PDB file of C-alpha atoms in Angstrom:
ATOM      1  CA  MET C  19      31.816  32.923 -26.942  1.00  0.00           C
ATOM      2  CA  SER C  20      32.645  35.211 -23.966  1.00  0.00           C
ATOM      3  CA  VAL C  21      32.902  35.237 -19.881  1.00  0.00           C
ATOM      4  CA  SER C  22      29.907  36.643 -20.392  1.00  0.00           C
ATOM      5  CA  GLU C  23      27.901  35.457 -22.750  1.00  0.00           C
ATOM      6  CA  MET C  24      28.457  31.448 -20.956  1.00  0.00           C
ATOM      7  CA  PHE C  25      27.338  32.858 -17.893  1.00  0.00           C
ATOM      8  CA  ALA C  26      24.769  34.403 -19.541  1.00  0.00           C
ATOM      9  CA  ALA C  27      23.868  31.134 -21.382  1.00  0.00           C
ATOM     10  CA  LEU C  28      23.942  29.539 -17.143  1.00  0.00           C
ATOM     11  CA  GLN C  29      21.657  31.788 -16.061  1.00  0.00           C
ATOM     12  CA  GLY C  30      19.256  30.960 -18.916  1.00  0.00           C
ATOM     13  CA  ALA C  31      19.374  27.526 -17.783  1.00  0.00           C
ATOM     14  CA  LEU C  32      18.771  28.229 -13.718  1.00  0.00           C
ATOM     15  CA  GLY C  33      15.914  30.818 -14.394  1.00  0.00           C
ATOM     16  CA  GLN C  34      14.623  27.734 -16.137  1.00  0.00           C
ATOM     17  CA  ASP C  35      14.860  24.889 -14.188  1.00  0.00           C
ATOM     18  CA  GLN C  36      13.868  27.737 -11.221  1.00  0.00           C
ATOM     19  CA  ASP C  37      10.766  27.419 -13.663  1.00  0.00           C
ATOM     20  CA  ILE C  38      10.132  23.558 -13.895  1.00  0.00           C
ATOM     21  CA  ARG C  39      10.361  23.628  -9.739  1.00  0.00           C
ATOM     22  CA  GLU C  40       8.111  26.604  -9.055  1.00  0.00           C
ATOM     23  CA  GLU C  41       5.471  24.942 -11.575  1.00  0.00           C
ATOM     24  CA  ILE C  42       5.981  21.432  -9.669  1.00  0.00           C
ATOM     25  CA  ARG C  43       5.837  23.599  -6.388  1.00  0.00           C
ATOM     26  CA  LYS C  44       2.544  24.607  -6.760  1.00  0.00           C
ATOM     27  CA  VAL C  45       1.193  20.947  -7.584  1.00  0.00           C
ATOM     28  CA  VAL C  46       3.108  19.319  -4.933  1.00  0.00           C
ATOM     29  CA  GLN C  47       0.697  21.914  -3.008  1.00  0.00           C
ATOM     30  CA  ALA C  48      -2.205  20.838  -3.969  1.00  0.00           C
ATOM     31  CA  LEU C  49      -2.049  17.426  -3.832  1.00  0.00           C
ATOM     32  CA  GLU C  50      -0.629  18.532  -0.203  1.00  0.00           C
ATOM     33  CA  GLN C  51      -4.258  19.565   0.302  1.00  0.00           C
ATOM     34  CA  THR C  52      -5.917  16.427  -1.179  1.00  0.00           C
ATOM     35  CA  ALA C  53      -3.925  14.767   1.264  1.00  0.00           C
ATOM     36  CA  ARG C  54      -4.738  16.728   4.179  1.00  0.00           C
ATOM     37  CA  GLU C  55      -8.453  16.311   3.361  1.00  0.00           C
ATOM     38  CA  ILE C  56      -8.353  12.385   3.667  1.00  0.00           C
ATOM     39  CA  LEU C  57      -6.727  12.742   6.585  1.00  0.00           C
ATOM     40  CA  THR C  58      -9.489  14.586   8.913  1.00  0.00           C
ATOM     41  CA  LEU C  59     -11.471  12.324   6.450  1.00  0.00           C
ATOM     42  CA  LEU C  60     -10.319   8.780   7.507  1.00  0.00           C
ATOM     43  CA  GLN C  61      -9.431  10.522  11.383  1.00  0.00           C
ATOM     44  CA  GLY C  62     -12.983   9.618  12.196  1.00  0.00           C
ATOM     45  CA  VAL C  63     -12.739   6.373  12.240  1.00  0.00           C
ATOM     46  CA  HIS C  64     -10.764   6.572  16.101  1.00  0.00           C
ATOM     47  CA  GLN C  65     -13.988   7.912  17.925  1.00  0.00           C
ATOM     48  CA  GLY C  66     -16.413   6.197  18.991  1.00  0.00           C
ATOM     49  CA  PRO C  67     -18.798   6.267  16.471  1.00  0.00           C
ATOM     50  CA  GLY C  68     -16.204   6.613  13.861  1.00  0.00           C
ATOM     51  CA  PHE C  69     -16.102   2.342  13.671  1.00  0.00           C
ATOM     52  CA  GLN C  70     -19.461   2.032  12.253  1.00  0.00           C
ATOM     53  CA  HIS C  71     -19.073   3.882   9.461  1.00  0.00           C
ATOM     54  CA  ILE C  72     -15.697   2.937   8.181  1.00  0.00           C
ATOM     55  CA  PRO C  73     -17.194   1.639   4.299  1.00  0.00           C
ATOM     56  CA  LYS C  74     -18.618   5.508   4.143  1.00  0.00           C
ATOM     57  CA  LYS C  75     -15.200   6.819   4.931  1.00  0.00           C
ATOM     58  CA  CYS C  76     -13.611   4.527   3.162  1.00  0.00           C
ATOM     59  CA  GLN C  77     -15.790   5.550  -0.351  1.00  0.00           C
ATOM     60  CA  LYS C  78     -15.216   9.246   0.787  1.00  0.00           C
ATOM     61  CA  ALA C  79     -11.533   8.614   0.929  1.00  0.00           C
ATOM     62  CA  ARG C  80     -11.512   7.011  -2.392  1.00  0.00           C
ATOM     63  CA  GLU C  81     -13.767   9.380  -4.233  1.00  0.00           C
ATOM     64  CA  HIS C  82     -10.762  12.008  -2.928  1.00  0.00           C
ATOM     65  CA  PHE C  83      -8.142   9.475  -4.753  1.00  0.00           C
ATOM     66  CA  GLY C  84      -9.873  10.689  -8.088  1.00  0.00           C
ATOM     67  CA  THR C  85      -8.652  14.024  -7.219  1.00  0.00           C
ATOM     68  CA  VAL C  86      -4.899  13.067  -6.504  1.00  0.00           C
ATOM     69  CA  ARG C  87      -5.317  10.682  -9.562  1.00  0.00           C
ATOM     70  CA  THR C  88      -5.939  14.640 -11.915  1.00  0.00           C
ATOM     71  CA  GLN C  89      -3.180  16.477  -9.870  1.00  0.00           C
ATOM     72  CA  MET C  90      -0.525  14.122 -10.316  1.00  0.00           C
ATOM     73  CA  GLU C  91      -1.579  13.834 -14.742  1.00  0.00           C
ATOM     74  CA  SER C  92      -0.574  17.255 -14.105  1.00  0.00           C
ATOM     75  CA  LEU C  93       2.231  17.394 -12.044  1.00  0.00           C
ATOM     76  CA  LYS C  94       3.941  14.349 -15.615  1.00  0.00           C
ATOM     77  CA  THR C  95       3.792  17.164 -17.045  1.00  0.00           C
ATOM     78  CA  LYS C  96       5.865  19.907 -15.254  1.00  0.00           C
ATOM     79  CA  PHE C  97       9.428  17.751 -15.632  1.00  0.00           C
ATOM     80  CA  PRO C  98      11.131  16.153 -18.855  1.00  0.00           C
ATOM     81  CA  ALA C  99       9.925  12.532 -18.115  1.00  0.00           C
ATOM     82  CA  ASP C 100      13.956  10.977 -18.019  1.00  0.00           C
ATOM     83  CA  GLN C 101      14.381  13.225 -14.928  1.00  0.00           C
ATOM     84  CA  TYR C 102      12.556  11.991 -12.300  1.00  0.00           C
ATOM     85  CA  TYR C 103      15.231  11.883 -10.082  1.00  0.00           C
ATOM     86  CA  ARG C 104      16.637  15.498 -10.748  1.00  0.00           C
ATOM     87  CA  PHE C 105      12.859  16.185  -8.971  1.00  0.00           C
ATOM     88  CA  HIS C 106      12.093  13.691  -6.568  1.00  0.00           C
ATOM     89  CA  GLU C 107      12.760  15.244  -3.180  1.00  0.00           C
ATOM     90  CA  HIS C 108       9.330  17.235  -3.897  1.00  0.00           C
ATOM     91  CA  TRP C 109       6.771  15.094  -3.892  1.00  0.00           C
ATOM     92  CA  ARG C 110       8.628  12.574  -2.368  1.00  0.00           C
ATOM     93  CA  PHE C 111       7.550  13.372   1.695  1.00  0.00           C
ATOM     94  CA  VAL C 112       3.889  14.131  -0.740  1.00  0.00           C
ATOM     95  CA  LEU C 113       3.755  10.432  -2.123  1.00  0.00           C
ATOM     96  CA  GLN C 114       4.377   8.586   0.706  1.00  0.00           C
ATOM     97  CA  ARG C 115       1.814  10.673   3.193  1.00  0.00           C
ATOM     98  CA  LEU C 116      -0.384   9.071   0.023  1.00  0.00           C
ATOM     99  CA  VAL C 117       1.057   5.749  -0.163  1.00  0.00           C
ATOM    100  CA  PHE C 118      -0.038   5.505   4.103  1.00  0.00           C
ATOM    101  CA  LEU C 119      -3.391   6.841   2.829  1.00  0.00           C
ATOM    102  CA  ALA C 120      -4.350   4.413  -0.019  1.00  0.00           C
ATOM    103  CA  ALA C 121      -2.520   1.266   2.578  1.00  0.00           C
ATOM    104  CA  PHE C 122      -4.981   2.222   5.216  1.00  0.00           C
ATOM    105  CA  VAL C 123      -8.348   2.599   3.830  1.00  0.00           C
ATOM    106  CA  VAL C 124      -7.223  -0.805   1.931  1.00  0.00           C
ATOM    107  CA  TYR C 125      -7.160  -1.502   5.279  1.00  0.00           C
ATOM    108  CA  LEU C 126      -9.444  -0.564   6.287  1.00  0.00           C
ATOM    109  CA  GLU C 127     -11.315  -2.058   3.540  1.00  0.00           C
ATOM    110  CA  SER C 128     -10.000  -6.359   3.764  1.00  0.00           C
ATOM    111  CA  GLU C 129      -7.992  -5.665   6.437  1.00  0.00           C
ATOM    112  CA  THR C 130      -4.719  -6.915   4.376  1.00  0.00           C
ATOM    113  CA  LEU C 131      -1.885  -4.566   2.915  1.00  0.00           C
ATOM    114  CA  VAL C 132      -2.211  -3.649  -0.442  1.00  0.00           C
ATOM    115  CA  THR C 133      -0.091  -3.534  -2.871  1.00  0.00           C
ATOM    116  CA  ARG C 134       2.576  -1.513  -4.421  1.00  0.00           C
ATOM    117  CA  GLU C 135       1.050  -2.460  -8.128  1.00  0.00           C
ATOM    118  CA  ALA C 136      -2.393  -1.518  -6.225  1.00  0.00           C
ATOM    119  CA  VAL C 137      -1.157   2.008  -4.712  1.00  0.00           C
ATOM    120  CA  ALA C 138       0.281   3.041  -8.230  1.00  0.00           C
ATOM    121  CA  GLU C 139      -3.259   2.366  -9.497  1.00  0.00           C
ATOM    122  CA  ILE C 140      -5.310   4.210  -6.834  1.00  0.00           C
ATOM    123  CA  LEU C 141      -2.392   6.733  -7.299  1.00  0.00           C
ATOM    124  CA  GLY C 142      -2.566   7.378 -11.291  1.00  0.00           C
ATOM    125  CA  ILE C 143       1.137   6.613 -11.999  1.00  0.00           C
ATOM    126  CA  GLU C 144       3.574   3.643 -12.671  1.00  0.00           C
ATOM    127  CA  ALA C 145       4.862   0.966 -10.820  1.00  0.00           C
ATOM    128  CA  ASP C 146       6.884   0.357 -12.959  1.00  0.00           C
ATOM    129  CA  ARG C 147      10.253   2.632 -13.321  1.00  0.00           C
ATOM    130  CA  GLU C 148      10.723   1.792 -17.598  1.00  0.00           C
ATOM    131  CA  ARG C 149       7.679   3.424 -17.935  1.00  0.00           C
ATOM    132  CA  GLY C 150       8.075   7.291 -16.567  1.00  0.00           C
ATOM    133  CA  PHE C 151       7.026   8.729 -13.228  1.00  0.00           C
ATOM    134  CA  HIS C 152       6.732   5.988 -10.662  1.00  0.00           C
ATOM    135  CA  LEU C 153       6.165   4.657  -7.705  1.00  0.00           C
ATOM    136  CA  ASP C 154       9.422   4.490  -5.605  1.00  0.00           C
ATOM    137  CA  ILE C 155      10.351   0.653  -3.742  1.00  0.00           C
ATOM    138  CA  GLU C 156      10.820   3.335  -0.395  1.00  0.00           C
ATOM    139  CA  ASP C 157       8.272   4.940  -0.823  1.00  0.00           C
ATOM    140  CA  TYR C 158       5.921   3.323  -0.607  1.00  0.00           C
ATOM    141  CA  LEU C 159       8.252   1.131   1.881  1.00  0.00           C
ATOM    142  CA  SER C 160       7.817   4.548   4.513  1.00  0.00           C
ATOM    143  CA  GLY C 161       4.636   4.755   3.567  1.00  0.00           C
ATOM    144  CA  ILE C 162       3.669   1.472   5.516  1.00  0.00           C
ATOM    145  CA  LEU C 163       5.875   1.665   8.237  1.00  0.00           C
ATOM    146  CA  THR C 164       3.161   4.834   8.468  1.00  0.00           C
ATOM    147  CA  LEU C 165       0.133   2.315   8.276  1.00  0.00           C
ATOM    148  CA  ALA C 166       1.921   0.518  11.054  1.00  0.00           C
ATOM    149  CA  SER C 167       2.184   3.318  12.639  1.00  0.00           C
ATOM    150  CA  GLU C 168      -1.861   4.846  11.905  1.00  0.00           C
ATOM    151  CA  LEU C 169      -2.928   1.025  13.433  1.00  0.00           C
ATOM    152  CA  ALA C 170      -1.033   0.761  16.621  1.00  0.00           C
ATOM    153  CA  ARG C 171      -3.129   3.706  17.455  1.00  0.00           C
ATOM    154  CA  LEU C 172      -6.284   1.915  16.069  1.00  0.00           C
ATOM    155  CA  ALA C 173      -5.388  -1.487  18.412  1.00  0.00           C
ATOM    156  CA  VAL C 174      -6.151   1.125  20.982  1.00  0.00           C
ATOM    157  CA  ASN C 175      -9.058   3.898  20.709  1.00  0.00           C
ATOM    158  CA  SER C 176     -11.023   0.177  19.567  1.00  0.00           C
ATOM    159  CA  VAL C 177     -10.505  -1.375  23.043  1.00  0.00           C
ATOM    160  CA  THR C 178     -12.070   2.667  24.068  1.00  0.00           C
ATOM    161  CA  ALA C 179     -15.064   2.060  21.478  1.00  0.00           C
ATOM    162  CA  GLY C 180     -15.617  -1.600  23.003  1.00  0.00           C
ATOM    163  CA  ASP C 181     -14.035  -3.431  20.344  1.00  0.00           C
ATOM    164  CA  TYR C 182     -11.751  -5.864  21.872  1.00  0.00           C
ATOM    165  CA  SER C 183     -11.722  -8.081  18.820  1.00  0.00           C
ATOM    166  CA  ARG C 184     -10.109  -5.916  15.658  1.00  0.00           C
ATOM    167  CA  PRO C 185      -6.664  -5.671  18.012  1.00  0.00           C
ATOM    168  CA  LEU C 186      -6.283  -8.932  17.959  1.00  0.00           C
ATOM    169  CA  ARG C 187      -6.515  -8.479  13.943  1.00  0.00           C
ATOM    170  CA  ILE C 188      -4.190  -5.771  14.017  1.00  0.00           C
ATOM    171  CA  SER C 189      -1.927  -7.531  16.468  1.00  0.00           C
ATOM    172  CA  THR C 190      -1.481  -9.979  13.523  1.00  0.00           C
ATOM    173  CA  PHE C 191      -1.078  -8.303  10.700  1.00  0.00           C
ATOM    174  CA  ILE C 192       1.469  -5.883  12.063  1.00  0.00           C
ATOM    175  CA  ASN C 193       3.764  -8.893  13.203  1.00  0.00           C
ATOM    176  CA  GLU C 194       3.134 -10.778   9.770  1.00  0.00           C
ATOM    177  CA  LEU C 195       4.325  -7.183   7.767  1.00  0.00           C
ATOM    178  CA  ASP C 196       7.370  -6.768  10.738  1.00  0.00           C
ATOM    179  CA  SER C 197       8.262 -10.438   9.834  1.00  0.00           C
ATOM    180  CA  GLY C 198       8.520  -8.734   6.219  1.00  0.00           C
ATOM    181  CA  PHE C 199      10.174  -6.423   6.652  1.00  0.00           C
ATOM    182  CA  ARG C 200      12.901  -8.255   8.755  1.00  0.00           C
ATOM    183  CA  LEU C 201      13.488  -9.673   5.147  1.00  0.00           C
ATOM    184  CA  LEU C 202      15.012  -7.481   3.193  1.00  0.00           C
ATOM    185  CA  ASN C 203      18.528  -5.828   3.835  1.00  0.00           C
ATOM    186  CA  LEU C 204      17.859  -1.711   4.039  1.00  0.00           C
ATOM    187  CA  LYS C 205      20.370   0.355   2.897  1.00  0.00           C
ATOM    188  CA  ASN C 206      18.232   2.999   2.722  1.00  0.00           C
ATOM    189  CA  ASP C 207      19.173   4.795   6.399  1.00  0.00           C
ATOM    190  CA  SER C 208      15.735   7.560   6.600  1.00  0.00           C
ATOM    191  CA  LEU C 209      13.397   4.167   5.723  1.00  0.00           C
ATOM    192  CA  ARG C 210      16.200   2.226   7.965  1.00  0.00           C
ATOM    193  CA  LYS C 211      15.457   4.482  10.938  1.00  0.00           C
ATOM    194  CA  ARG C 212      11.935   4.360  10.236  1.00  0.00           C
ATOM    195  CA  TYR C 213      12.174   0.954  10.262  1.00  0.00           C
ATOM    196  CA  ASP C 214      13.102   0.510  13.665  1.00  0.00           C
ATOM    197  CA  GLY C 215      10.212   2.923  14.938  1.00  0.00           C
ATOM    198  CA  LEU C 216       8.076  -0.318  13.544  1.00  0.00           C
ATOM    199  CA  LYS C 217       9.217  -2.377  16.756  1.00  0.00           C
ATOM    200  CA  TYR C 218       7.809  -0.261  18.911  1.00  0.00           C
ATOM    201  CA  ASP C 219       4.465  -0.236  16.917  1.00  0.00           C
ATOM    202  CA  VAL C 220       4.370  -4.446  17.957  1.00  0.00           C
ATOM    203  CA  LYS C 221       5.698  -3.376  21.229  1.00  0.00           C
ATOM    204  CA  LYS C 222       2.237  -1.009  21.861  1.00  0.00           C
ATOM    205  CA  ILE C 223      -0.094  -3.721  20.229  1.00  0.00           C
ATOM    206  CA  GLU C 224       1.149  -6.579  22.080  1.00  0.00           C
ATOM    207  CA  GLU C 225       0.826  -4.024  25.228  1.00  0.00           C
ATOM    208  CA  VAL C 226      -3.011  -3.770  24.641  1.00  0.00           C
ATOM    209  CA  VAL C 227      -3.390  -7.430  23.135  1.00  0.00           C
ATOM    210  CA  TYR C 228      -1.885  -8.291  26.537  1.00  0.00           C
ATOM    211  CA  ASP C 229      -3.880  -6.025  28.245  1.00  0.00           C
ATOM    212  CA  LEU C 230      -7.129  -7.826  27.187  1.00  0.00           C
ATOM    213  CA  SER C 231      -6.243 -10.712  28.581  1.00  0.00           C
ATOM    214  CA  ILE C 232      -5.778  -9.675  31.694  1.00  0.00           C
ATOM    215  CA  ARG C 233      -9.044  -7.836  32.217  1.00  0.00           C
ATOM    216  CA  GLY C 234     -10.673 -11.163  30.482  1.00  0.00           C
ATOM    217  CA  LEU C 235     -11.880  -9.739  27.763  1.00  0.00           C
ATOM    218  CA  ASN C 236      -9.369 -11.753  25.479  1.00  0.00           C
ATOM    219  CA  LYS C 237     -12.085 -14.881  24.863  1.00  0.00           C
ATOM    220  CA  GLU C 238     -14.780 -12.388  23.739  1.00  0.00           C
ATOM    221  CA  ALA C 239     -12.248 -11.140  21.082  1.00  0.00           C
ATOM    222  CA  THR C 240     -11.320 -14.657  20.225  1.00  0.00           C
ATOM    223  CA  VAL C 241     -15.437 -15.415  20.199  1.00  0.00           C
ATOM    224  CA  GLY C 242     -16.293 -12.660  18.227  1.00  0.00           C
ATOM    225  CA  VAL C 243     -13.154 -13.133  15.283  1.00  0.00           C
ATOM    226  CA  SER C 244     -14.769 -17.257  15.161  1.00  0.00           C
ATOM    227  CA  GLY C 245     -17.947 -15.958  15.002  1.00  0.00           C
ATOM    228  CA  GLU C 246     -16.926 -13.256  12.097  1.00  0.00           C
ATOM    229  CA  LYS C 247     -15.075 -16.411  10.686  1.00  0.00           C
TER     230      LYS C 247
END
């Protein structure tokens, strides 16, 4: 094979690779749009009247995740199944965003932490790496850390809306989350940096709870929590 023939073959391989990346990019753009629609919907819970419509907003978000599953099915067909990590960077950000949104919906519904397996089911992908297109553990953890920041914001807005018991429940949840992350030996620099931000979320929520205590509203909140139980 001549030098020109060798480089012609290389160009062909590069062209095929570029075609795959372009097809992936199109689907990822559609996923990003759906993620924005879900986020816009859920942001309504931060407003006063939004607390009254949480079940309805969660139900609507669940419907949007149906679109996500369809788009994920399309994404799976755009590249060879054994080359997941070769193209992973193309969808990593939007996948982490979708993990956060799924976790936020589950928290709003039940005030519990969604499992990686449950998120994978919501998104229509696998939890097990050996079964193909899957939810990477680090992507799951990154999405959960974004949830922590969102809940810190929700704690502040809950007080504004006159819901004094919610910040106490959020505080308990975030502290349990922080304890869980402390059990992990994080090697990934990006994930480790994001985890370092969790302490600020914990501090922010603690300040909200402390303010409620100073104002004497924590007693009312505690009574409310007891009543709910």
